[in-house]
């Protein structure tokens, strides 16, 4: 079965430091993986996606993610965190059998707290 | 590009009334839209897939007569919560699929907070 795991409920970093939000997945076939961010009381915003090609994917707001097939991971990273990056982050692979990537699997998400 | 709007952004209603929430893709056409609900500090729960020109597909455990979905055009899907009760109070989020390259990407609306008194 398709699944996703974000092992950390919360990540705390100081502003200016690099940040990593972890994601591991279990999908059959070629994985298509997405990262979304949710600010308080808002919908989700698309950050980036891995479809195929380069393992390092660059996205919005200076975020990037590295697809690692051997470790089945797709960790989200940013070289220098901002206080405004504080939000809830979701890693989402498509649901197995979905004819398009519309049906995604969402885990519990990881809350990122960036302190000044 | 790829902007999705929802209206209203929040609504308070009395128990027993019906509430309609609109989801619009503003700058693209979406044959498929999705409706989610989210409880505080929890993840998104997919409620249904809204297909333009056909009936919605509901996830297991979601009452289709309770949550009516109409996908009237390629840019509009509506969710009507019928005979709302306090337990229907939640944050409802829609998304619309946009094909970009070989696969589609979901773009989400800003959400609608429903409070049923």
PDB file of N, CA, C and O in Angstrom, chain A residues 24-101:
ATOM      1  N   UNK A  24       9.589  10.082   4.432  1.00  0.00           N
ATOM      2  CA  UNK A  24       9.894   8.805   3.798  1.00  0.00           C
ATOM      3  C   UNK A  24       8.596   8.249   3.225  1.00  0.00           C
ATOM      4  O   UNK A  24       7.509   8.533   3.724  1.00  0.00           O
ATOM      5  N   UNK A  25       8.729   7.483   2.185  1.00  0.00           N
ATOM      6  CA  UNK A  25       7.543   7.037   1.480  1.00  0.00           C
ATOM      7  C   UNK A  25       7.629   5.561   1.167  1.00  0.00           C
ATOM      8  O   UNK A  25       8.703   4.955   1.165  1.00  0.00           O
ATOM      9  N   UNK A  26       6.495   5.013   0.867  1.00  0.00           N
ATOM     10  CA  UNK A  26       6.414   3.637   0.394  1.00  0.00           C
ATOM     11  C   UNK A  26       5.374   3.619  -0.712  1.00  0.00           C
ATOM     12  O   UNK A  26       4.176   3.731  -0.448  1.00  0.00           O
ATOM     13  N   UNK A  27       5.843   3.565  -1.935  1.00  0.00           N
ATOM     14  CA  UNK A  27       4.929   3.549  -3.072  1.00  0.00           C
ATOM     15  C   UNK A  27       5.408   2.511  -4.065  1.00  0.00           C
ATOM     16  O   UNK A  27       6.589   2.211  -4.140  1.00  0.00           O
ATOM     17  N   UNK A  28       4.481   2.003  -4.807  1.00  0.00           N
ATOM     18  CA  UNK A  28       4.830   1.053  -5.853  1.00  0.00           C
ATOM     19  C   UNK A  28       5.043   1.812  -7.153  1.00  0.00           C
ATOM     20  O   UNK A  28       4.431   2.846  -7.396  1.00  0.00           O
ATOM     21  N   UNK A  29       5.928   1.311  -7.968  1.00  0.00           N
ATOM     22  CA  UNK A  29       6.184   1.972  -9.238  1.00  0.00           C
ATOM     23  C   UNK A  29       6.988   3.242  -9.046  1.00  0.00           C
ATOM     24  O   UNK A  29       7.644   3.449  -8.028  1.00  0.00           O
ATOM     25  N   UNK A  30       6.946   4.086 -10.039  1.00  0.00           N
ATOM     26  CA  UNK A  30       7.679   5.352  -9.963  1.00  0.00           C
ATOM     27  C   UNK A  30       6.973   6.303  -9.008  1.00  0.00           C
ATOM     28  O   UNK A  30       5.790   6.550  -9.140  1.00  0.00           O
ATOM     29  N   UNK A  31       7.712   6.812  -8.047  1.00  0.00           N
ATOM     30  CA  UNK A  31       7.055   7.719  -7.108  1.00  0.00           C
ATOM     31  C   UNK A  31       6.906   9.118  -7.674  1.00  0.00           C
ATOM     32  O   UNK A  31       7.786   9.615  -8.371  1.00  0.00           O
ATOM     33  N   UNK A  32       5.778   9.726  -7.424  1.00  0.00           N
ATOM     34  CA  UNK A  32       5.559  11.137  -7.700  1.00  0.00           C
ATOM     35  C   UNK A  32       5.270  11.767  -6.353  1.00  0.00           C
ATOM     36  O   UNK A  32       4.322  11.379  -5.678  1.00  0.00           O
ATOM     37  N   UNK A  33       6.115  12.682  -5.955  1.00  0.00           N
ATOM     38  CA  UNK A  33       6.050  13.180  -4.591  1.00  0.00           C
ATOM     39  C   UNK A  33       5.895  14.688  -4.566  1.00  0.00           C
ATOM     40  O   UNK A  33       6.507  15.388  -5.377  1.00  0.00           O
ATOM     41  N   UNK A  34       5.111  15.169  -3.637  1.00  0.00           N
ATOM     42  CA  UNK A  34       4.805  16.586  -3.531  1.00  0.00           C
ATOM     43  C   UNK A  34       5.069  17.068  -2.108  1.00  0.00           C
ATOM     44  O   UNK A  34       4.929  16.318  -1.144  1.00  0.00           O
ATOM     45  N   UNK A  35       5.424  18.331  -2.011  1.00  0.00           N
ATOM     46  CA  UNK A  35       5.468  19.015  -0.724  1.00  0.00           C
ATOM     47  C   UNK A  35       4.512  20.206  -0.773  1.00  0.00           C
ATOM     48  O   UNK A  35       4.518  20.985  -1.746  1.00  0.00           O
ATOM     49  N   UNK A  36       3.724  20.318   0.296  1.00  0.00           N
ATOM     50  CA  UNK A  36       2.817  21.447   0.442  1.00  0.00           C
ATOM     51  C   UNK A  36       3.071  22.096   1.791  1.00  0.00           C
ATOM     52  O   UNK A  36       3.488  21.436   2.754  1.00  0.00           O
ATOM     53  N   UNK A  37       2.745  23.375   1.876  1.00  0.00           N
ATOM     54  CA  UNK A  37       2.851  24.094   3.142  1.00  0.00           C
ATOM     55  C   UNK A  37       1.495  24.704   3.476  1.00  0.00           C
ATOM     56  O   UNK A  37       0.758  25.149   2.586  1.00  0.00           O
ATOM     57  N   UNK A  38       1.159  24.658   4.752  1.00  0.00           N
ATOM     58  CA  UNK A  38      -0.103  25.240   5.201  1.00  0.00           C
ATOM     59  C   UNK A  38       0.181  26.248   6.303  1.00  0.00           C
ATOM     60  O   UNK A  38       0.660  25.881   7.382  1.00  0.00           O
ATOM     61  N   UNK A  39      -0.140  27.499   6.041  1.00  0.00           N
ATOM     62  CA  UNK A  39      -0.027  28.529   7.065  1.00  0.00           C
ATOM     63  C   UNK A  39      -1.301  28.515   7.898  1.00  0.00           C
ATOM     64  O   UNK A  39      -2.352  28.043   7.432  1.00  0.00           O
ATOM     65  N   UNK A  40      -1.264  29.013   9.117  1.00  0.00           N
ATOM     66  CA  UNK A  40      -2.428  28.939  10.011  1.00  0.00           C
ATOM     67  C   UNK A  40      -3.716  29.438   9.370  1.00  0.00           C
ATOM     68  O   UNK A  40      -3.732  30.509   8.756  1.00  0.00           O
ATOM     69  N   UNK A  41      -4.751  28.623   9.499  1.00  0.00           N
ATOM     70  CA  UNK A  41      -6.086  28.966   8.999  1.00  0.00           C
ATOM     71  C   UNK A  41      -6.112  29.233   7.498  1.00  0.00           C
ATOM     72  O   UNK A  41      -6.941  30.012   7.022  1.00  0.00           O
ATOM     73  N   UNK A  42      -5.237  28.601   6.786  1.00  0.00           N
ATOM     74  CA  UNK A  42      -5.191  28.770   5.337  1.00  0.00           C
ATOM     75  C   UNK A  42      -5.204  27.410   4.659  1.00  0.00           C
ATOM     76  O   UNK A  42      -4.980  26.366   5.274  1.00  0.00           O
ATOM     77  N   UNK A  43      -5.449  27.418   3.365  1.00  0.00           N
ATOM     78  CA  UNK A  43      -5.338  26.204   2.579  1.00  0.00           C
ATOM     79  C   UNK A  43      -3.880  25.845   2.353  1.00  0.00           C
ATOM     80  O   UNK A  43      -2.977  26.487   2.879  1.00  0.00           O
ATOM     81  N   UNK A  44      -3.663  24.813   1.562  1.00  0.00           N
ATOM     82  CA  UNK A  44      -2.306  24.368   1.298  1.00  0.00           C
ATOM     83  C   UNK A  44      -1.731  25.090   0.085  1.00  0.00           C
ATOM     84  O   UNK A  44      -2.435  25.367  -0.876  1.00  0.00           O
ATOM     85  N   UNK A  45      -0.453  25.355   0.157  1.00  0.00           N
ATOM     86  CA  UNK A  45       0.238  25.948  -0.984  1.00  0.00           C
ATOM     87  C   UNK A  45       1.253  24.960  -1.524  1.00  0.00           C
ATOM     88  O   UNK A  45       1.998  24.346  -0.756  1.00  0.00           O
ATOM     89  N   UNK A  46       1.285  24.811  -2.821  1.00  0.00           N
ATOM     90  CA  UNK A  46       2.213  23.918  -3.481  1.00  0.00           C
ATOM     91  C   UNK A  46       3.638  24.473  -3.367  1.00  0.00           C
ATOM     92  O   UNK A  46       3.876  25.649  -3.640  1.00  0.00           O
ATOM     93  N   UNK A  47       4.571  23.617  -2.943  1.00  0.00           N
ATOM     94  CA  UNK A  47       5.964  24.027  -2.832  1.00  0.00           C
ATOM     95  C   UNK A  47       6.812  23.478  -3.968  1.00  0.00           C
ATOM     96  O   UNK A  47       7.526  24.213  -4.634  1.00  0.00           O
ATOM     97  N   UNK A  48       6.741  22.168  -4.143  1.00  0.00           N
ATOM     98  CA  UNK A  48       7.548  21.537  -5.179  1.00  0.00           C
ATOM     99  C   UNK A  48       7.079  20.108  -5.385  1.00  0.00           C
ATOM    100  O   UNK A  48       6.290  19.585  -4.605  1.00  0.00           O
ATOM    101  N   UNK A  49       7.608  19.505  -6.442  1.00  0.00           N
ATOM    102  CA  UNK A  49       7.242  18.131  -6.750  1.00  0.00           C
ATOM    103  C   UNK A  49       8.403  17.412  -7.423  1.00  0.00           C
ATOM    104  O   UNK A  49       9.239  18.035  -8.084  1.00  0.00           O
ATOM    105  N   UNK A  50       8.439  16.107  -7.218  1.00  0.00           N
ATOM    106  CA  UNK A  50       9.364  15.248  -7.948  1.00  0.00           C
ATOM    107  C   UNK A  50       8.544  14.348  -8.858  1.00  0.00           C
ATOM    108  O   UNK A  50       7.651  13.628  -8.399  1.00  0.00           O
ATOM    109  N   UNK A  51       8.863  14.426 -10.133  1.00  0.00           N
ATOM    110  CA  UNK A  51       8.208  13.545 -11.092  1.00  0.00           C
ATOM    111  C   UNK A  51       9.234  12.560 -11.638  1.00  0.00           C
ATOM    112  O   UNK A  51       9.089  11.349 -11.539  1.00  0.00           O
ATOM    113  N   UNK A  52      10.265  13.096 -12.213  1.00  0.00           N
ATOM    114  CA  UNK A  52      11.340  12.281 -12.753  1.00  0.00           C
ATOM    115  C   UNK A  52      12.520  13.201 -13.010  1.00  0.00           C
ATOM    116  O   UNK A  52      12.393  14.414 -12.921  1.00  0.00           O
ATOM    117  N   UNK A  53      13.672  12.626 -13.307  1.00  0.00           N
ATOM    118  CA  UNK A  53      14.808  13.473 -13.636  1.00  0.00           C
ATOM    119  C   UNK A  53      15.702  13.750 -12.450  1.00  0.00           C
ATOM    120  O   UNK A  53      15.975  12.864 -11.639  1.00  0.00           O
ATOM    121  N   UNK A  54      16.152  14.974 -12.335  1.00  0.00           N
ATOM    122  CA  UNK A  54      17.097  15.347 -11.293  1.00  0.00           C
ATOM    123  C   UNK A  54      16.544  15.027  -9.910  1.00  0.00           C
ATOM    124  O   UNK A  54      15.381  15.317  -9.615  1.00  0.00           O
ATOM    125  N   UNK A  55      17.408  14.469  -9.085  1.00  0.00           N
ATOM    126  CA  UNK A  55      16.967  14.106  -7.736  1.00  0.00           C
ATOM    127  C   UNK A  55      16.794  15.327  -6.849  1.00  0.00           C
ATOM    128  O   UNK A  55      16.057  15.278  -5.865  1.00  0.00           O
ATOM    129  N   UNK A  56      17.461  16.413  -7.171  1.00  0.00           N
ATOM    130  CA  UNK A  56      17.320  17.627  -6.379  1.00  0.00           C
ATOM    131  C   UNK A  56      16.302  18.530  -7.075  1.00  0.00           C
ATOM    132  O   UNK A  56      16.503  18.961  -8.209  1.00  0.00           O
ATOM    133  N   UNK A  57      15.241  18.788  -6.368  1.00  0.00           N
ATOM    134  CA  UNK A  57      14.151  19.579  -6.928  1.00  0.00           C
ATOM    135  C   UNK A  57      14.093  20.922  -6.215  1.00  0.00           C
ATOM    136  O   UNK A  57      14.083  20.974  -4.992  1.00  0.00           O
ATOM    137  N   UNK A  58      14.041  21.969  -6.984  1.00  0.00           N
ATOM    138  CA  UNK A  58      13.933  23.302  -6.389  1.00  0.00           C
ATOM    139  C   UNK A  58      12.492  23.783  -6.492  1.00  0.00           C
ATOM    140  O   UNK A  58      11.813  23.537  -7.504  1.00  0.00           O
ATOM    141  N   UNK A  59      12.051  24.451  -5.435  1.00  0.00           N
ATOM    142  CA  UNK A  59      10.668  24.881  -5.406  1.00  0.00           C
ATOM    143  C   UNK A  59      10.514  26.332  -5.000  1.00  0.00           C
ATOM    144  O   UNK A  59      11.425  27.138  -5.122  1.00  0.00           O
ATOM    145  N   UNK A  60       9.343  26.624  -4.471  1.00  0.00           N
ATOM    146  CA  UNK A  60       9.004  27.993  -4.100  1.00  0.00           C
ATOM    147  C   UNK A  60       9.681  28.394  -2.795  1.00  0.00           C
ATOM    148  O   UNK A  60      10.025  27.549  -1.975  1.00  0.00           O
ATOM    149  N   UNK A  61       9.817  29.708  -2.617  1.00  0.00           N
ATOM    150  CA  UNK A  61      10.299  30.305  -1.360  1.00  0.00           C
ATOM    151  C   UNK A  61      11.675  29.800  -0.936  1.00  0.00           C
ATOM    152  O   UNK A  61      11.989  29.792   0.252  1.00  0.00           O
ATOM    153  N   UNK A  62      12.493  29.374  -1.881  1.00  0.00           N
ATOM    154  CA  UNK A  62      13.838  28.937  -1.564  1.00  0.00           C
ATOM    155  C   UNK A  62      13.951  27.508  -1.060  1.00  0.00           C
ATOM    156  O   UNK A  62      15.030  27.075  -0.664  1.00  0.00           O
ATOM    157  N   UNK A  63      12.841  26.790  -1.064  1.00  0.00           N
ATOM    158  CA  UNK A  63      12.876  25.398  -0.624  1.00  0.00           C
ATOM    159  C   UNK A  63      13.356  24.474  -1.740  1.00  0.00           C
ATOM    160  O   UNK A  63      13.189  24.760  -2.921  1.00  0.00           O
ATOM    161  N   UNK A  64      13.919  23.366  -1.316  1.00  0.00           N
ATOM    162  CA  UNK A  64      14.319  22.314  -2.241  1.00  0.00           C
ATOM    163  C   UNK A  64      14.142  20.976  -1.544  1.00  0.00           C
ATOM    164  O   UNK A  64      14.024  20.904  -0.330  1.00  0.00           O
ATOM    165  N   UNK A  65      14.081  19.931  -2.341  1.00  0.00           N
ATOM    166  CA  UNK A  65      13.942  18.596  -1.764  1.00  0.00           C
ATOM    167  C   UNK A  65      14.781  17.632  -2.575  1.00  0.00           C
ATOM    168  O   UNK A  65      14.928  17.772  -3.792  1.00  0.00           O
ATOM    169  N   UNK A  66      15.315  16.658  -1.873  1.00  0.00           N
ATOM    170  CA  UNK A  66      16.167  15.669  -2.527  1.00  0.00           C
ATOM    171  C   UNK A  66      15.504  14.312  -2.512  1.00  0.00           C
ATOM    172  O   UNK A  66      15.188  13.769  -1.447  1.00  0.00           O
ATOM    173  N   UNK A  67      15.294  13.785  -3.689  1.00  0.00           N
ATOM    174  CA  UNK A  67      14.713  12.456  -3.830  1.00  0.00           C
ATOM    175  C   UNK A  67      15.828  11.423  -3.714  1.00  0.00           C
ATOM    176  O   UNK A  67      16.816  11.483  -4.449  1.00  0.00           O
ATOM    177  N   UNK A  68      15.675  10.491  -2.790  1.00  0.00           N
ATOM    178  CA  UNK A  68      16.665   9.452  -2.575  1.00  0.00           C
ATOM    179  C   UNK A  68      15.968   8.103  -2.671  1.00  0.00           C
ATOM    180  O   UNK A  68      15.264   7.684  -1.749  1.00  0.00           O
ATOM    181  N   UNK A  69      16.164   7.460  -3.807  1.00  0.00           N
ATOM    182  CA  UNK A  69      15.436   6.217  -4.047  1.00  0.00           C
ATOM    183  C   UNK A  69      15.871   5.100  -3.112  1.00  0.00           C
ATOM    184  O   UNK A  69      15.051   4.327  -2.613  1.00  0.00           O
ATOM    185  N   UNK A  70      17.158   5.021  -2.854  1.00  0.00           N
ATOM    186  CA  UNK A  70      17.653   3.922  -2.013  1.00  0.00           C
ATOM    187  C   UNK A  70      17.155   4.049  -0.575  1.00  0.00           C
ATOM    188  O   UNK A  70      16.907   3.044   0.096  1.00  0.00           O
ATOM    189  N   UNK A  71      16.993   5.260  -0.111  1.00  0.00           N
ATOM    190  CA  UNK A  71      16.497   5.479   1.243  1.00  0.00           C
ATOM    191  C   UNK A  71      15.000   5.775   1.266  1.00  0.00           C
ATOM    192  O   UNK A  71      14.452   6.011   2.345  1.00  0.00           O
ATOM    193  N   UNK A  72      14.385   5.756   0.116  1.00  0.00           N
ATOM    194  CA  UNK A  72      12.946   6.086  -0.039  1.00  0.00           C
ATOM    195  C   UNK A  72      12.598   7.341   0.748  1.00  0.00           C
ATOM    196  O   UNK A  72      11.639   7.364   1.532  1.00  0.00           O
ATOM    197  N   UNK A  73      13.397   8.363   0.528  1.00  0.00           N
ATOM    198  CA  UNK A  73      13.155   9.614   1.248  1.00  0.00           C
ATOM    199  C   UNK A  73      13.007  10.773   0.275  1.00  0.00           C
ATOM    200  O   UNK A  73      13.474  10.723  -0.875  1.00  0.00           O
ATOM    201  N   UNK A  74      12.361  11.798   0.764  1.00  0.00           N
ATOM    202  CA  UNK A  74      12.161  13.016  -0.031  1.00  0.00           C
ATOM    203  C   UNK A  74      12.134  14.176   0.960  1.00  0.00           C
ATOM    204  O   UNK A  74      11.124  14.837   1.156  1.00  0.00           O
ATOM    205  N   UNK A  75      13.270  14.434   1.578  1.00  0.00           N
ATOM    206  CA  UNK A  75      13.355  15.446   2.632  1.00  0.00           C
ATOM    207  C   UNK A  75      13.326  16.860   2.055  1.00  0.00           C
ATOM    208  O   UNK A  75      13.979  17.153   1.044  1.00  0.00           O
ATOM    209  N   UNK A  76      12.616  17.711   2.735  1.00  0.00           N
ATOM    210  CA  UNK A  76      12.516  19.125   2.349  1.00  0.00           C
ATOM    211  C   UNK A  76      13.612  19.907   3.067  1.00  0.00           C
ATOM    212  O   UNK A  76      13.828  19.720   4.262  1.00  0.00           O
ATOM    213  N   UNK A  77      14.250  20.803   2.321  1.00  0.00           N
ATOM    214  CA  UNK A  77      15.367  21.540   2.908  1.00  0.00           C
ATOM    215  C   UNK A  77      15.326  23.007   2.498  1.00  0.00           C
ATOM    216  O   UNK A  77      14.749  23.367   1.473  1.00  0.00           O
ATOM    217  N   UNK A  78      15.986  23.798   3.334  1.00  0.00           N
ATOM    218  CA  UNK A  78      16.180  25.204   2.998  1.00  0.00           C
ATOM    219  C   UNK A  78      17.478  25.644   3.663  1.00  0.00           C
ATOM    220  O   UNK A  78      17.689  25.358   4.840  1.00  0.00           O
ATOM    221  N   UNK A  79      18.359  26.319   2.942  1.00  0.00           N
ATOM    222  CA  UNK A  79      19.669  26.652   3.512  1.00  0.00           C
ATOM    223  C   UNK A  79      19.609  27.608   4.691  1.00  0.00           C
ATOM    224  O   UNK A  79      20.423  27.518   5.606  1.00  0.00           O
ATOM    225  N   UNK A  80      18.654  28.533   4.668  1.00  0.00           N
ATOM    226  CA  UNK A  80      18.588  29.544   5.714  1.00  0.00           C
ATOM    227  C   UNK A  80      17.124  29.814   6.053  1.00  0.00           C
ATOM    228  O   UNK A  80      16.391  30.385   5.255  1.00  0.00           O
ATOM    229  N   UNK A  81      16.713  29.385   7.226  1.00  0.00           N
ATOM    230  CA  UNK A  81      15.305  29.493   7.605  1.00  0.00           C
ATOM    231  C   UNK A  81      14.913  30.921   7.953  1.00  0.00           C
ATOM    232  O   UNK A  81      15.712  31.704   8.501  1.00  0.00           O
ATOM    233  N   UNK A  82      13.659  31.237   7.656  1.00  0.00           N
ATOM    234  CA  UNK A  82      13.065  32.515   8.024  1.00  0.00           C
ATOM    235  C   UNK A  82      11.939  32.284   9.025  1.00  0.00           C
ATOM    236  O   UNK A  82      11.287  31.228   8.993  1.00  0.00           O
ATOM    237  N   UNK A  83      11.696  33.274   9.872  1.00  0.00           N
ATOM    238  CA  UNK A  83      10.590  33.153  10.815  1.00  0.00           C
ATOM    239  C   UNK A  83       9.278  32.923  10.061  1.00  0.00           C
ATOM    240  O   UNK A  83       8.413  32.157  10.505  1.00  0.00           O
ATOM    241  N   UNK A  84       9.154  33.533   8.910  1.00  0.00           N
ATOM    242  CA  UNK A  84       7.933  33.399   8.111  1.00  0.00           C
ATOM    243  C   UNK A  84       7.755  32.009   7.512  1.00  0.00           C
ATOM    244  O   UNK A  84       6.690  31.700   6.955  1.00  0.00           O
ATOM    245  N   UNK A  85       8.767  31.169   7.622  1.00  0.00           N
ATOM    246  CA  UNK A  85       8.637  29.776   7.162  1.00  0.00           C
ATOM    247  C   UNK A  85       7.877  28.916   8.168  1.00  0.00           C
ATOM    248  O   UNK A  85       7.532  27.768   7.867  1.00  0.00           O
ATOM    249  N   UNK A  86       7.627  29.439   9.339  1.00  0.00           N
ATOM    250  CA  UNK A  86       6.910  28.686  10.357  1.00  0.00           C
ATOM    251  C   UNK A  86       5.516  28.336   9.859  1.00  0.00           C
ATOM    252  O   UNK A  86       4.718  29.217   9.534  1.00  0.00           O
ATOM    253  N   UNK A  87       5.246  27.052   9.777  1.00  0.00           N
ATOM    254  CA  UNK A  87       3.978  26.577   9.209  1.00  0.00           C
ATOM    255  C   UNK A  87       3.923  25.065   9.355  1.00  0.00           C
ATOM    256  O   UNK A  87       4.808  24.445   9.939  1.00  0.00           O
ATOM    257  N   UNK A  88       2.863  24.490   8.789  1.00  0.00           N
ATOM    258  CA  UNK A  88       2.681  23.043   8.779  1.00  0.00           C
ATOM    259  C   UNK A  88       3.028  22.526   7.385  1.00  0.00           C
ATOM    260  O   UNK A  88       2.527  23.046   6.386  1.00  0.00           O
ATOM    261  N   UNK A  89       3.877  21.524   7.319  1.00  0.00           N
ATOM    262  CA  UNK A  89       4.372  21.022   6.045  1.00  0.00           C
ATOM    263  C   UNK A  89       3.907  19.585   5.827  1.00  0.00           C
ATOM    264  O   UNK A  89       3.995  18.745   6.722  1.00  0.00           O
ATOM    265  N   UNK A  90       3.425  19.340   4.608  1.00  0.00           N
ATOM    266  CA  UNK A  90       2.943  18.012   4.246  1.00  0.00           C
ATOM    267  C   UNK A  90       3.720  17.467   3.062  1.00  0.00           C
ATOM    268  O   UNK A  90       3.880  18.136   2.047  1.00  0.00           O
ATOM    269  N   UNK A  91       4.168  16.226   3.214  1.00  0.00           N
ATOM    270  CA  UNK A  91       4.722  15.466   2.111  1.00  0.00           C
ATOM    271  C   UNK A  91       3.604  14.561   1.604  1.00  0.00           C
ATOM    272  O   UNK A  91       2.906  13.935   2.415  1.00  0.00           O
ATOM    273  N   UNK A  92       3.414  14.492   0.297  1.00  0.00           N
ATOM    274  CA  UNK A  92       2.248  13.767  -0.209  1.00  0.00           C
ATOM    275  C   UNK A  92       2.567  13.026  -1.500  1.00  0.00           C
ATOM    276  O   UNK A  92       2.849  13.662  -2.527  1.00  0.00           O
ATOM    277  N   UNK A  93       2.528  11.713  -1.454  1.00  0.00           N
ATOM    278  CA  UNK A  93       2.582  10.953  -2.702  1.00  0.00           C
ATOM    279  C   UNK A  93       1.166  10.724  -3.216  1.00  0.00           C
ATOM    280  O   UNK A  93       0.196  10.853  -2.467  1.00  0.00           O
ATOM    281  N   UNK A  94       1.010  10.361  -4.470  1.00  0.00           N
ATOM    282  CA  UNK A  94      -0.328  10.070  -4.981  1.00  0.00           C
ATOM    283  C   UNK A  94      -0.842   8.748  -4.434  1.00  0.00           C
ATOM    284  O   UNK A  94      -0.070   7.843  -4.126  1.00  0.00           O
ATOM    285  N   UNK A  95      -2.152   8.662  -4.335  1.00  0.00           N
ATOM    286  CA  UNK A  95      -2.757   7.431  -3.865  1.00  0.00           C
ATOM    287  C   UNK A  95      -2.641   6.372  -4.956  1.00  0.00           C
ATOM    288  O   UNK A  95      -2.825   6.650  -6.136  1.00  0.00           O
ATOM    289  N   UNK A  96      -2.354   5.160  -4.575  1.00  0.00           N
ATOM    290  CA  UNK A  96      -2.192   4.070  -5.524  1.00  0.00           C
ATOM    291  C   UNK A  96      -3.470   3.863  -6.303  1.00  0.00           C
ATOM    292  O   UNK A  96      -4.563   3.863  -5.743  1.00  0.00           O
ATOM    293  N   UNK A  97      -3.309   3.713  -7.588  1.00  0.00           N
ATOM    294  CA  UNK A  97      -4.456   3.444  -8.425  1.00  0.00           C
ATOM    295  C   UNK A  97      -5.160   4.692  -8.908  1.00  0.00           C
ATOM    296  O   UNK A  97      -6.086   4.592  -9.709  1.00  0.00           O
ATOM    297  N   UNK A  98      -4.737   5.855  -8.441  1.00  0.00           N
ATOM    298  CA  UNK A  98      -5.378   7.078  -8.901  1.00  0.00           C
ATOM    299  C   UNK A  98      -4.956   7.341 -10.336  1.00  0.00           C
ATOM    300  O   UNK A  98      -3.796   7.201 -10.691  1.00  0.00           O
ATOM    301  N   UNK A  99      -5.896   7.709 -11.153  1.00  0.00           N
ATOM    302  CA  UNK A  99      -5.602   7.912 -12.563  1.00  0.00           C
ATOM    303  C   UNK A  99      -4.792   9.176 -12.781  1.00  0.00           C
ATOM    304  O   UNK A  99      -4.191   9.365 -13.812  1.00  0.00           O
ATOM    305  N   UNK A 100      -4.778  10.052 -11.808  1.00  0.00           N
ATOM    306  CA  UNK A 100      -3.924  11.231 -11.890  1.00  0.00           C
ATOM    307  C   UNK A 100      -3.391  11.511 -10.496  1.00  0.00           C
ATOM    308  O   UNK A 100      -3.692  10.791  -9.554  1.00  0.00           O
ATOM    309  N   UNK A 101      -2.611  12.525 -10.358  1.00  0.00           N
ATOM    310  CA  UNK A 101      -2.038  12.791  -9.041  1.00  0.00           C
ATOM    311  C   UNK A 101      -3.003  13.540  -8.147  1.00  0.00           C
ATOM    312  O   UNK A 101      -2.649  13.998  -7.080  1.00  0.00           O
TER     313      UNK A 101
END
